[in-house]
Amino acid sequence: MAISKFLDPKNDFAFRRIFGSVNNKDILIHFLNDMLGLTGVDQIEDVSFLSPIQDPDIASQKQSIVDVLCTDSAGTQLIIEMQVVKTTGFEKRAQYYAAKAYSSQAHKGDQYQDLKGVIFIAIADFILFPNKLAYKSDHVTFDKITYEHDLKDFSFTFIELPKFNKTKEDQLSNIVEKWIYFFKYADETSEEDLQKIIGSDVIIGRAYDVLNQYNWSKEERFAYDQTKKHIDDYLSSIQQGKIEGKIEGIKIGEEKGRKEGREKGRIEGKIEVAKTMLANNIDVNTIVKCTGLSISEIEELSGNL
């Protein structure tokens, strides 16, 4: 396979360059409308970027930093997160981020009815919900009995890339699939394939153009490579930890086996001593004292002689 000129959009630096830049705001707006299925009067027309650091005091401790945080014209806050490394409790982290964005709107003297909704979108390069077949799932709050959507301020959309099984550009049938294909295969896409992918969806072409490594400065490429190295090193350390854990488990198992073997040998030795003593008509109480076997065990041995 020929080397693609496009970089990997799953890289945090590349992701923010595409979706977190004022210069590429139109790409973000199209992406949001496409992923959320917003059309007509419901479409997002404009966004304003907010600081991705949700809580500076704990950012270093809890990674309270999102990839992209913005607000639309109606005041709804939108969080877009690219997650490559599988982490325990990611769905809880998503809710934490959304809650932080929601509560950050409350200031002294404000009215609760003025609080605006929060939409969280995550692109995960791992399986998040193993019991779901769909690669894209949308989560909102419904009444458990009537299924009425009364609580409307929180919405979560998760995209699980491994579940997307289309591998050819001519298999793509809608704009959502083109976006998913973009995240999964952009760094393997040729110029010829790109023309088939774009079709009438010019904005997809814009997203690929941002990933064209020949449009990047030396400093930007260095930042991209450093981000990639950081993730690669982290994944490598996890893999090494698993290997070391397996080795330690084998050692523990072997030691346990040796202990069990020694114990079995001791018991068998006691039985042989008891049999010899029984054959020489030594009384049971003496055999108990010498071997540590119980009277019933010795009587059972006696019956088998």
Short mmCIF file of C-alpha atoms in Angstrom, two decimals:
data_model
loop_
_atom_site.label_atom_id
_atom_site.label_comp_id
_atom_site.label_asym_id
_atom_site.label_seq_id
_atom_site.Cartn_x
_atom_site.Cartn_y
_atom_site.Cartn_z
CA MET A 1 0.00 0.00 0.00
CA ALA A 2 1.33 3.42 -0.98
CA ILE A 3 2.04 5.86 1.82
CA SER A 4 -0.81 8.34 2.16
CA LYS A 5 -0.14 12.05 2.31
CA PHE A 6 -2.88 12.37 4.90
CA LEU A 7 -2.11 12.18 8.61
CA ASP A 8 -4.18 10.40 11.25
CA PRO A 9 -7.18 12.44 12.50
CA LYS A 10 -7.27 10.34 15.68
CA ASN A 11 -4.04 12.03 16.77
CA ASP A 12 -5.03 14.65 19.38
CA PHE A 13 -3.01 17.41 17.76
CA ALA A 14 -4.45 16.69 14.31
CA PHE A 15 -7.96 16.37 15.73
CA ARG A 16 -7.79 19.79 17.35
CA ARG A 17 -6.31 21.28 14.18
CA ILE A 18 -9.34 20.09 12.23
CA PHE A 19 -12.15 20.66 14.70
CA GLY A 20 -10.74 23.10 17.26
CA SER A 21 -9.48 25.85 14.99
CA VAL A 22 -11.32 29.06 14.14
CA ASN A 23 -10.01 28.75 10.59
CA ASN A 24 -11.79 25.41 10.23
CA LYS A 25 -14.98 26.32 12.05
CA ASP A 26 -17.06 25.38 9.01
CA ILE A 27 -15.74 21.80 9.19
CA LEU A 28 -16.75 21.53 12.85
CA ILE A 29 -20.23 22.93 12.18
CA HIS A 30 -20.85 20.48 9.34
CA PHE A 31 -19.55 17.61 11.45
CA LEU A 32 -21.86 18.50 14.35
CA ASN A 33 -24.93 18.84 12.14
CA ASP A 34 -24.14 15.56 10.38
CA MET A 35 -23.49 13.57 13.56
CA LEU A 36 -26.50 14.97 15.40
CA GLY A 37 -28.82 14.77 12.40
CA LEU A 38 -29.70 18.46 12.61
CA THR A 39 -31.48 19.94 9.60
CA GLY A 40 -33.50 23.03 8.71
CA VAL A 41 -34.12 25.46 11.57
CA ASP A 42 -32.46 23.06 14.03
CA GLN A 43 -29.09 23.27 12.29
CA ILE A 44 -26.12 24.80 14.06
CA GLU A 45 -25.19 27.94 12.15
CA ASP A 46 -22.23 29.17 14.17
CA VAL A 47 -20.06 28.20 17.15
CA SER A 48 -17.75 30.00 19.55
CA PHE A 49 -14.80 28.17 21.03
CA LEU A 50 -14.39 27.96 24.80
CA SER A 51 -11.36 26.96 26.85
CA PRO A 52 -10.98 23.16 26.75
CA ILE A 53 -9.69 23.24 30.34
CA GLN A 54 -12.83 22.75 32.40
CA ASP A 55 -11.22 23.12 35.81
CA PRO A 56 -7.66 24.54 35.94
CA ASP A 57 -7.28 23.56 39.61
CA ILE A 58 -7.68 19.85 38.93
CA ALA A 59 -6.75 19.60 35.25
CA SER A 60 -3.42 17.95 36.01
CA GLN A 61 -5.00 15.48 38.42
CA LYS A 62 -8.17 14.39 36.62
CA GLN A 63 -7.39 15.27 33.03
CA SER A 64 -10.25 17.78 33.11
CA ILE A 65 -9.33 18.84 29.59
CA VAL A 66 -11.51 18.08 26.58
CA ASP A 67 -10.40 18.12 22.95
CA VAL A 68 -12.95 20.67 21.73
CA LEU A 69 -15.43 22.72 23.76
CA CYS A 70 -17.67 25.26 22.06
CA THR A 71 -21.09 26.85 22.26
CA ASP A 72 -23.60 27.42 19.48
CA SER A 73 -25.72 30.51 18.86
CA ALA A 74 -28.42 29.25 21.23
CA GLY A 75 -25.93 28.80 24.07
CA THR A 76 -25.83 25.01 23.96
CA GLN A 77 -22.38 23.75 24.91
CA LEU A 78 -20.85 21.05 22.75
CA ILE A 79 -18.00 18.80 23.82
CA ILE A 80 -16.18 16.78 21.17
CA GLU A 81 -13.72 14.18 22.41
CA MET A 82 -11.37 11.88 20.50
CA GLN A 83 -10.36 8.89 22.63
CA VAL A 84 -7.75 6.45 21.34
CA VAL A 85 -6.72 4.68 24.54
CA LYS A 86 -9.32 2.51 26.22
CA THR A 87 -9.82 3.69 29.78
CA THR A 88 -12.01 2.25 32.50
CA GLY A 89 -15.09 4.35 33.15
CA PHE A 90 -14.88 6.48 30.02
CA GLU A 91 -18.68 6.75 29.89
CA LYS A 92 -18.60 8.15 33.44
CA ARG A 93 -15.92 10.61 32.42
CA ALA A 94 -18.20 11.74 29.60
CA GLN A 95 -20.96 12.45 32.11
CA TYR A 96 -18.50 14.23 34.38
CA TYR A 97 -17.39 16.50 31.53
CA ALA A 98 -21.01 17.24 30.62
CA ALA A 99 -21.89 17.98 34.25
CA LYS A 100 -18.91 20.34 34.57
CA ALA A 101 -19.94 22.20 31.43
CA TYR A 102 -23.52 22.46 32.71
CA SER A 103 -22.66 23.60 36.23
CA SER A 104 -20.08 26.10 34.98
CA GLN A 105 -22.96 28.20 33.63
CA ALA A 106 -24.39 28.81 37.11
CA HIS A 107 -23.30 32.07 38.66
CA LYS A 108 -24.57 33.86 41.74
CA GLY A 109 -27.94 35.42 41.05
CA ASP A 110 -28.57 33.41 37.87
CA GLN A 111 -31.84 31.59 37.32
CA TYR A 112 -31.85 27.82 36.78
CA GLN A 113 -34.19 28.19 33.83
CA ASP A 114 -31.40 30.03 32.02
CA LEU A 115 -29.12 26.99 32.01
CA LYS A 116 -28.38 25.73 28.50
CA GLY A 117 -28.06 22.14 27.40
CA VAL A 118 -24.86 20.16 26.88
CA ILE A 119 -24.13 17.79 24.01
CA PHE A 120 -21.23 15.36 24.33
CA ILE A 121 -19.82 13.60 21.26
CA ALA A 122 -17.08 10.99 21.59
CA ILE A 123 -15.18 9.18 18.86
CA ALA A 124 -13.66 6.10 20.48
CA ASP A 125 -11.07 3.86 18.86
CA PHE A 126 -12.21 0.94 21.01
CA ILE A 127 -15.37 -0.95 21.95
CA LEU A 128 -17.24 0.99 24.61
CA PHE A 129 -20.56 -0.88 24.68
CA PRO A 130 -19.87 -4.54 23.82
CA ASN A 131 -23.55 -5.49 23.85
CA LYS A 132 -24.47 -2.93 21.19
CA LEU A 133 -24.07 -3.76 17.51
CA ALA A 134 -24.35 -0.22 16.10
CA TYR A 135 -21.17 1.83 15.76
CA LYS A 136 -23.08 5.02 16.63
CA SER A 137 -25.36 5.36 19.64
CA ASP A 138 -27.27 8.38 20.92
CA HIS A 139 -28.22 8.65 24.59
CA VAL A 140 -30.80 10.98 26.13
CA THR A 141 -32.99 10.92 29.26
CA PHE A 142 -36.46 9.40 28.91
CA ASP A 143 -39.32 8.74 31.33
CA LYS A 144 -39.03 5.00 32.08
CA ILE A 145 -42.77 4.42 31.69
CA THR A 146 -44.02 6.88 29.06
CA TYR A 147 -40.68 7.37 27.24
CA GLU A 148 -41.39 11.10 27.18
CA HIS A 149 -38.32 13.26 26.76
CA ASP A 150 -38.90 15.75 29.59
CA LEU A 151 -35.27 16.24 30.67
CA LYS A 152 -33.65 17.61 27.54
CA ASP A 153 -30.46 19.27 28.69
CA PHE A 154 -28.07 16.34 28.28
CA SER A 155 -27.28 14.35 25.16
CA PHE A 156 -24.47 11.87 24.54
CA THR A 157 -23.36 10.48 21.19
CA PHE A 158 -20.73 7.75 21.08
CA ILE A 159 -19.01 6.53 17.92
CA GLU A 160 -17.14 3.23 18.28
CA LEU A 161 -14.76 2.98 15.33
CA PRO A 162 -13.98 -0.77 15.60
CA LYS A 163 -17.66 -1.54 14.97
CA PHE A 164 -17.61 0.24 11.61
CA ASN A 165 -17.00 -2.60 9.15
CA LYS A 166 -16.99 -0.83 5.79
CA THR A 167 -13.47 -0.85 4.38
CA LYS A 168 -13.94 0.47 0.84
CA GLU A 169 -14.78 4.00 -0.20
CA ASP A 170 -17.41 2.80 -2.69
CA GLN A 171 -19.35 1.18 0.19
CA LEU A 172 -20.12 4.53 1.82
CA SER A 173 -23.76 5.50 1.45
CA ASN A 174 -24.20 8.67 3.53
CA ILE A 175 -22.34 11.56 5.12
CA VAL A 176 -22.15 9.93 8.57
CA GLU A 177 -20.39 6.91 7.09
CA LYS A 178 -17.98 9.21 5.27
CA TRP A 179 -17.05 10.87 8.57
CA ILE A 180 -16.52 7.52 10.29
CA TYR A 181 -14.42 6.31 7.36
CA PHE A 182 -12.44 9.54 7.62
CA PHE A 183 -11.54 8.88 11.25
CA LYS A 184 -10.71 5.24 10.65
CA TYR A 185 -8.89 5.29 7.32
CA ALA A 186 -7.78 8.84 6.44
CA ASP A 187 -4.09 8.02 6.88
CA GLU A 188 -4.49 5.13 4.40
CA THR A 189 -6.45 7.07 1.79
CA SER A 190 -4.99 7.79 -1.65
CA GLU A 191 -5.75 10.81 -3.81
CA GLU A 192 -7.71 8.58 -6.17
CA ASP A 193 -9.81 7.17 -3.33
CA LEU A 194 -10.42 10.66 -1.99
CA GLN A 195 -12.23 11.77 -5.12
CA LYS A 196 -14.62 8.83 -4.76
CA ILE A 197 -15.22 9.66 -1.11
CA ILE A 198 -15.89 13.36 -1.51
CA GLY A 199 -18.57 13.21 -4.19
CA SER A 200 -20.81 16.20 -3.55
CA ASP A 201 -19.74 16.48 0.11
CA VAL A 202 -17.13 19.20 -0.33
CA ILE A 203 -16.67 19.64 3.42
CA ILE A 204 -15.17 16.15 3.67
CA GLY A 205 -12.58 17.27 1.15
CA ARG A 206 -11.79 20.25 3.38
CA ALA A 207 -11.21 17.93 6.34
CA TYR A 208 -8.82 15.76 4.32
CA ASP A 209 -7.03 18.86 3.09
CA VAL A 210 -6.30 19.89 6.68
CA LEU A 211 -4.69 16.47 7.17
CA ASN A 212 -2.43 16.86 4.14
CA GLN A 213 0.99 16.68 5.75
CA TYR A 214 2.53 18.79 3.01
CA ASN A 215 0.46 21.73 4.27
CA TRP A 216 1.93 21.45 7.76
CA SER A 217 4.84 23.47 9.09
CA LYS A 218 7.87 21.77 10.59
CA GLU A 219 6.73 22.82 14.07
CA GLU A 220 3.22 21.44 13.55
CA ARG A 221 4.56 18.14 12.28
CA PHE A 222 6.87 17.93 15.29
CA ALA A 223 3.91 18.46 17.64
CA TYR A 224 1.97 15.76 15.76
CA ASP A 225 4.86 13.29 16.01
CA GLN A 226 5.36 14.02 19.71
CA THR A 227 1.68 13.38 20.37
CA LYS A 228 1.89 10.11 18.47
CA LYS A 229 5.03 9.10 20.36
CA HIS A 230 3.34 9.83 23.69
CA ILE A 231 0.39 7.57 22.82
CA ASP A 232 2.64 4.85 21.39
CA ASP A 233 4.80 4.89 24.52
CA TYR A 234 1.72 4.72 26.73
CA LEU A 235 0.25 1.79 24.80
CA SER A 236 3.64 0.07 24.87
CA SER A 237 3.86 0.47 28.65
CA ILE A 238 0.40 -1.03 29.04
CA GLN A 239 1.37 -3.99 26.86
CA GLN A 240 4.61 -4.45 28.80
CA GLY A 241 2.63 -4.35 32.03
CA LYS A 242 0.35 -7.09 30.73
CA ILE A 243 3.35 -9.24 29.73
CA GLU A 244 5.01 -8.73 33.11
CA GLY A 245 1.71 -9.52 34.81
CA LYS A 246 1.43 -12.78 32.88
CA ILE A 247 5.03 -13.72 33.74
CA GLU A 248 4.40 -12.96 37.41
CA GLY A 249 1.21 -15.01 37.24
CA ILE A 250 3.14 -17.95 35.78
CA LYS A 251 5.76 -17.66 38.51
CA ILE A 252 3.09 -17.59 41.20
CA GLY A 253 1.39 -20.56 39.58
CA GLU A 254 4.64 -22.52 39.41
CA GLU A 255 5.43 -21.77 43.04
CA LYS A 256 1.92 -22.77 44.04
CA GLY A 257 2.35 -26.00 42.07
CA ARG A 258 5.64 -26.72 43.80
CA LYS A 259 4.07 -26.11 47.20
CA GLU A 260 1.13 -28.34 46.36
CA GLY A 261 3.54 -31.01 45.08
CA ARG A 262 5.61 -30.87 48.24
CA GLU A 263 2.48 -31.11 50.38
CA LYS A 264 1.23 -34.07 48.38
CA GLY A 265 4.63 -35.75 48.79
CA ARG A 266 4.56 -35.23 52.55
CA ILE A 267 1.10 -36.77 52.82
CA GLU A 268 2.07 -39.75 50.68
CA GLY A 269 5.17 -40.21 52.83
CA LYS A 270 3.08 -40.24 56.01
CA ILE A 271 0.75 -42.82 54.48
CA GLU A 272 3.67 -45.10 53.58
CA VAL A 273 5.08 -44.81 57.11
CA ALA A 274 1.65 -45.60 58.57
CA LYS A 275 1.29 -48.66 56.33
CA THR A 276 4.69 -49.96 57.42
CA MET A 277 3.84 -49.45 61.09
CA LEU A 278 0.48 -51.19 60.66
CA ALA A 279 2.21 -54.13 58.97
CA ASN A 280 4.43 -54.40 62.05
CA ASN A 281 1.38 -54.42 64.36
CA ILE A 282 2.18 -51.09 66.01
CA ASP A 283 -0.82 -49.66 67.86
CA VAL A 284 -2.93 -46.94 66.26
CA ASN A 285 -2.24 -44.25 68.89
CA THR A 286 1.49 -44.53 68.29
CA ILE A 287 0.99 -44.28 64.54
CA VAL A 288 -1.14 -41.14 65.06
CA LYS A 289 1.66 -39.52 67.07
CA CYS A 290 4.32 -40.45 64.52
CA THR A 291 2.49 -39.51 61.30
CA GLY A 292 -0.05 -36.88 62.28
CA LEU A 293 -2.75 -38.83 60.46
CA SER A 294 -6.15 -39.17 62.12
CA ILE A 295 -7.41 -42.41 63.66
CA SER A 296 -10.07 -42.74 60.95
CA GLU A 297 -7.44 -42.32 58.20
CA ILE A 298 -5.26 -44.99 59.79
CA GLU A 299 -8.21 -47.35 60.24
CA GLU A 300 -9.07 -46.86 56.56
CA LEU A 301 -5.49 -47.75 55.62
CA SER A 302 -5.67 -50.81 57.86
CA GLY A 303 -8.79 -52.01 56.09
CA ASN A 304 -7.05 -51.75 52.71
CA LEU A 305 -3.99 -53.77 53.72
#
